[in-house]
Amino acid sequence: MTRSPGNRATTDAVVRWMDTGAGRTDPEPTALAPITPAKRRLHAAWRESAQSRIVDLDVEIDCLIEQLRSEMSAAQRRIDAGDHLVECRGRGQIRWGRKGVHLSEDPPVGSRSLA
């Protein structure tokens, strides 16, 4: 039992050996047979079904692209709304009240502000 080293030189040698035709039994792999037109109804139905499925998948891809765009715009709207809240809250003052800490634009007279 021999083990091949698996290096690039060995692989290249095998490819060259196969290209010379020593290991090839078929005439030429690039000479493919031409595609024959449908001769039976089943073949034509299969081809029509495959083409229909390709069109359906194309429509699904288009819908996914539109959905991703709307999700991205919704995410951008949420980021903009959060940014707006951060900007607005920076101007208010925090005050202590009976029920805890409150954020207000102008605190009542006599209250302690933390801003």
PDB file of C-alpha atoms in Angstrom, residues 4-105:
ATOM      1  CA  SER A   4       0.791   9.685  -2.270  1.00  0.00           C
ATOM      2  CA  PRO A   5       2.400  12.783  -0.798  1.00  0.00           C
ATOM      3  CA  GLY A   6      -0.536  14.888  -2.023  1.00  0.00           C
ATOM      4  CA  ASN A   7       1.582  17.813  -3.077  1.00  0.00           C
ATOM      5  CA  ARG A   8       1.064  20.057  -6.047  1.00  0.00           C
ATOM      6  CA  ALA A   9       3.777  18.397  -8.158  1.00  0.00           C
ATOM      7  CA  THR A  10       2.091  14.999  -7.963  1.00  0.00           C
ATOM      8  CA  THR A  11      -1.283  16.479  -8.876  1.00  0.00           C
ATOM      9  CA  ASP A  12       0.222  18.305 -11.851  1.00  0.00           C
ATOM     10  CA  ALA A  13       1.890  15.106 -13.042  1.00  0.00           C
ATOM     11  CA  VAL A  14      -1.422  13.223 -12.923  1.00  0.00           C
ATOM     12  CA  VAL A  15      -3.169  16.001 -14.828  1.00  0.00           C
ATOM     13  CA  ARG A  16      -0.450  15.995 -17.503  1.00  0.00           C
ATOM     14  CA  TRP A  17      -0.693  12.198 -17.752  1.00  0.00           C
ATOM     15  CA  MET A  18      -4.462  12.400 -18.228  1.00  0.00           C
ATOM     16  CA  ASP A  19      -4.120  15.205 -20.764  1.00  0.00           C
ATOM     17  CA  THR A  20      -1.815  13.101 -22.918  1.00  0.00           C
ATOM     18  CA  GLY A  21      -4.603  10.597 -23.317  1.00  0.00           C
ATOM     19  CA  ALA A  22      -3.091   7.712 -21.375  1.00  0.00           C
ATOM     20  CA  GLY A  23      -5.942   7.657 -18.890  1.00  0.00           C
ATOM     21  CA  ARG A  24      -8.677   8.956 -21.144  1.00  0.00           C
ATOM     22  CA  THR A  25     -11.218   6.662 -22.734  1.00  0.00           C
ATOM     23  CA  ASP A  26     -13.666   9.273 -24.056  1.00  0.00           C
ATOM     24  CA  PRO A  27     -12.740  11.138 -27.272  1.00  0.00           C
ATOM     25  CA  GLU A  28     -12.765  14.709 -25.935  1.00  0.00           C
ATOM     26  CA  PRO A  29     -14.642  15.994 -22.888  1.00  0.00           C
ATOM     27  CA  THR A  30     -15.188  19.413 -24.449  1.00  0.00           C
ATOM     28  CA  ALA A  31     -16.992  17.958 -27.473  1.00  0.00           C
ATOM     29  CA  LEU A  32     -20.466  17.792 -25.968  1.00  0.00           C
ATOM     30  CA  ALA A  33     -23.473  16.516 -27.819  1.00  0.00           C
ATOM     31  CA  PRO A  34     -25.835  19.247 -29.019  1.00  0.00           C
ATOM     32  CA  ILE A  35     -29.032  19.768 -27.072  1.00  0.00           C
ATOM     33  CA  THR A  36     -31.813  17.992 -28.866  1.00  0.00           C
ATOM     34  CA  PRO A  37     -35.279  19.535 -29.072  1.00  0.00           C
ATOM     35  CA  ALA A  38     -38.175  17.904 -27.262  1.00  0.00           C
ATOM     36  CA  LYS A  39     -39.547  14.909 -29.099  1.00  0.00           C
ATOM     37  CA  ARG A  40     -42.081  13.806 -26.528  1.00  0.00           C
ATOM     38  CA  ARG A  41     -44.757  15.577 -24.547  1.00  0.00           C
ATOM     39  CA  LEU A  42     -43.250  14.580 -21.196  1.00  0.00           C
ATOM     40  CA  HIS A  43     -39.936  16.203 -22.044  1.00  0.00           C
ATOM     41  CA  ALA A  44     -41.688  19.382 -23.193  1.00  0.00           C
ATOM     42  CA  ALA A  45     -43.817  19.433 -20.030  1.00  0.00           C
ATOM     43  CA  TRP A  46     -40.733  18.985 -17.857  1.00  0.00           C
ATOM     44  CA  ARG A  47     -38.955  21.806 -19.671  1.00  0.00           C
ATOM     45  CA  GLU A  48     -42.000  24.067 -19.308  1.00  0.00           C
ATOM     46  CA  SER A  49     -42.238  23.219 -15.608  1.00  0.00           C
ATOM     47  CA  ALA A  50     -38.546  23.991 -15.112  1.00  0.00           C
ATOM     48  CA  GLN A  51     -38.862  27.323 -16.904  1.00  0.00           C
ATOM     49  CA  SER A  52     -41.945  28.172 -14.841  1.00  0.00           C
ATOM     50  CA  ARG A  53     -40.068  27.365 -11.628  1.00  0.00           C
ATOM     51  CA  ILE A  54     -37.175  29.587 -12.725  1.00  0.00           C
ATOM     52  CA  VAL A  55     -39.599  32.467 -13.285  1.00  0.00           C
ATOM     53  CA  ASP A  56     -41.202  31.845  -9.868  1.00  0.00           C
ATOM     54  CA  LEU A  57     -37.796  31.885  -8.172  1.00  0.00           C
ATOM     55  CA  ASP A  58     -36.915  35.105  -9.970  1.00  0.00           C
ATOM     56  CA  VAL A  59     -40.094  36.716  -8.626  1.00  0.00           C
ATOM     57  CA  GLU A  60     -39.303  35.457  -5.107  1.00  0.00           C
ATOM     58  CA  ILE A  61     -35.818  36.966  -5.308  1.00  0.00           C
ATOM     59  CA  ASP A  62     -37.285  40.306  -6.399  1.00  0.00           C
ATOM     60  CA  CYS A  63     -39.721  40.203  -3.465  1.00  0.00           C
ATOM     61  CA  LEU A  64     -36.884  39.427  -1.047  1.00  0.00           C
ATOM     62  CA  ILE A  65     -34.886  42.367  -2.366  1.00  0.00           C
ATOM     63  CA  GLU A  66     -37.852  44.706  -1.825  1.00  0.00           C
ATOM     64  CA  GLN A  67     -38.419  43.266   1.651  1.00  0.00           C
ATOM     65  CA  LEU A  68     -34.773  43.825   2.593  1.00  0.00           C
ATOM     66  CA  ARG A  69     -34.971  47.408   1.355  1.00  0.00           C
ATOM     67  CA  SER A  70     -38.059  48.084   3.487  1.00  0.00           C
ATOM     68  CA  GLU A  71     -36.421  46.452   6.523  1.00  0.00           C
ATOM     69  CA  MET A  72     -33.337  48.600   6.021  1.00  0.00           C
ATOM     70  CA  SER A  73     -35.429  51.748   5.741  1.00  0.00           C
ATOM     71  CA  ALA A  74     -37.382  50.740   8.874  1.00  0.00           C
ATOM     72  CA  ALA A  75     -34.095  50.211  10.711  1.00  0.00           C
ATOM     73  CA  GLN A  76     -32.868  53.588   9.505  1.00  0.00           C
ATOM     74  CA  ARG A  77     -36.088  55.209  10.745  1.00  0.00           C
ATOM     75  CA  ARG A  78     -35.595  53.610  14.182  1.00  0.00           C
ATOM     76  CA  ILE A  79     -32.010  54.854  14.300  1.00  0.00           C
ATOM     77  CA  ASP A  80     -33.123  58.356  13.321  1.00  0.00           C
ATOM     78  CA  ALA A  81     -35.872  58.320  15.969  1.00  0.00           C
ATOM     79  CA  GLY A  82     -33.389  57.179  18.620  1.00  0.00           C
ATOM     80  CA  ASP A  83     -30.932  59.847  17.548  1.00  0.00           C
ATOM     81  CA  HIS A  84     -33.690  62.451  17.770  1.00  0.00           C
ATOM     82  CA  LEU A  85     -34.578  61.289  21.304  1.00  0.00           C
ATOM     83  CA  VAL A  86     -30.954  61.490  22.416  1.00  0.00           C
ATOM     84  CA  GLU A  87     -30.639  64.995  20.999  1.00  0.00           C
ATOM     85  CA  CYS A  88     -33.901  66.151  22.608  1.00  0.00           C
ATOM     86  CA  ARG A  89     -33.228  64.659  26.028  1.00  0.00           C
ATOM     87  CA  GLY A  90     -29.878  66.365  26.293  1.00  0.00           C
ATOM     88  CA  ARG A  91     -31.588  69.739  26.716  1.00  0.00           C
ATOM     89  CA  GLY A  92     -34.015  68.783  29.507  1.00  0.00           C
ATOM     90  CA  GLN A  93     -33.388  68.804  33.246  1.00  0.00           C
ATOM     91  CA  ILE A  94     -33.760  65.956  35.661  1.00  0.00           C
ATOM     92  CA  ARG A  95     -35.621  66.690  38.896  1.00  0.00           C
ATOM     93  CA  TRP A  96     -36.525  64.754  41.966  1.00  0.00           C
ATOM     94  CA  GLY A  97     -40.201  64.422  42.769  1.00  0.00           C
ATOM     95  CA  ARG A  98     -42.460  62.411  45.050  1.00  0.00           C
ATOM     96  CA  LYS A  99     -42.591  59.486  42.628  1.00  0.00           C
ATOM     97  CA  GLY A 100     -38.936  59.424  41.620  1.00  0.00           C
ATOM     98  CA  VAL A 101     -36.767  61.104  39.023  1.00  0.00           C
ATOM     99  CA  HIS A 102     -38.518  63.128  36.294  1.00  0.00           C
ATOM    100  CA  LEU A 103     -37.263  64.709  33.098  1.00  0.00           C
ATOM    101  CA  SER A 104     -38.660  68.148  32.404  1.00  0.00           C
ATOM    102  CA  GLU A 105     -37.801  71.141  30.265  1.00  0.00           C
TER     103      GLU A 105
END
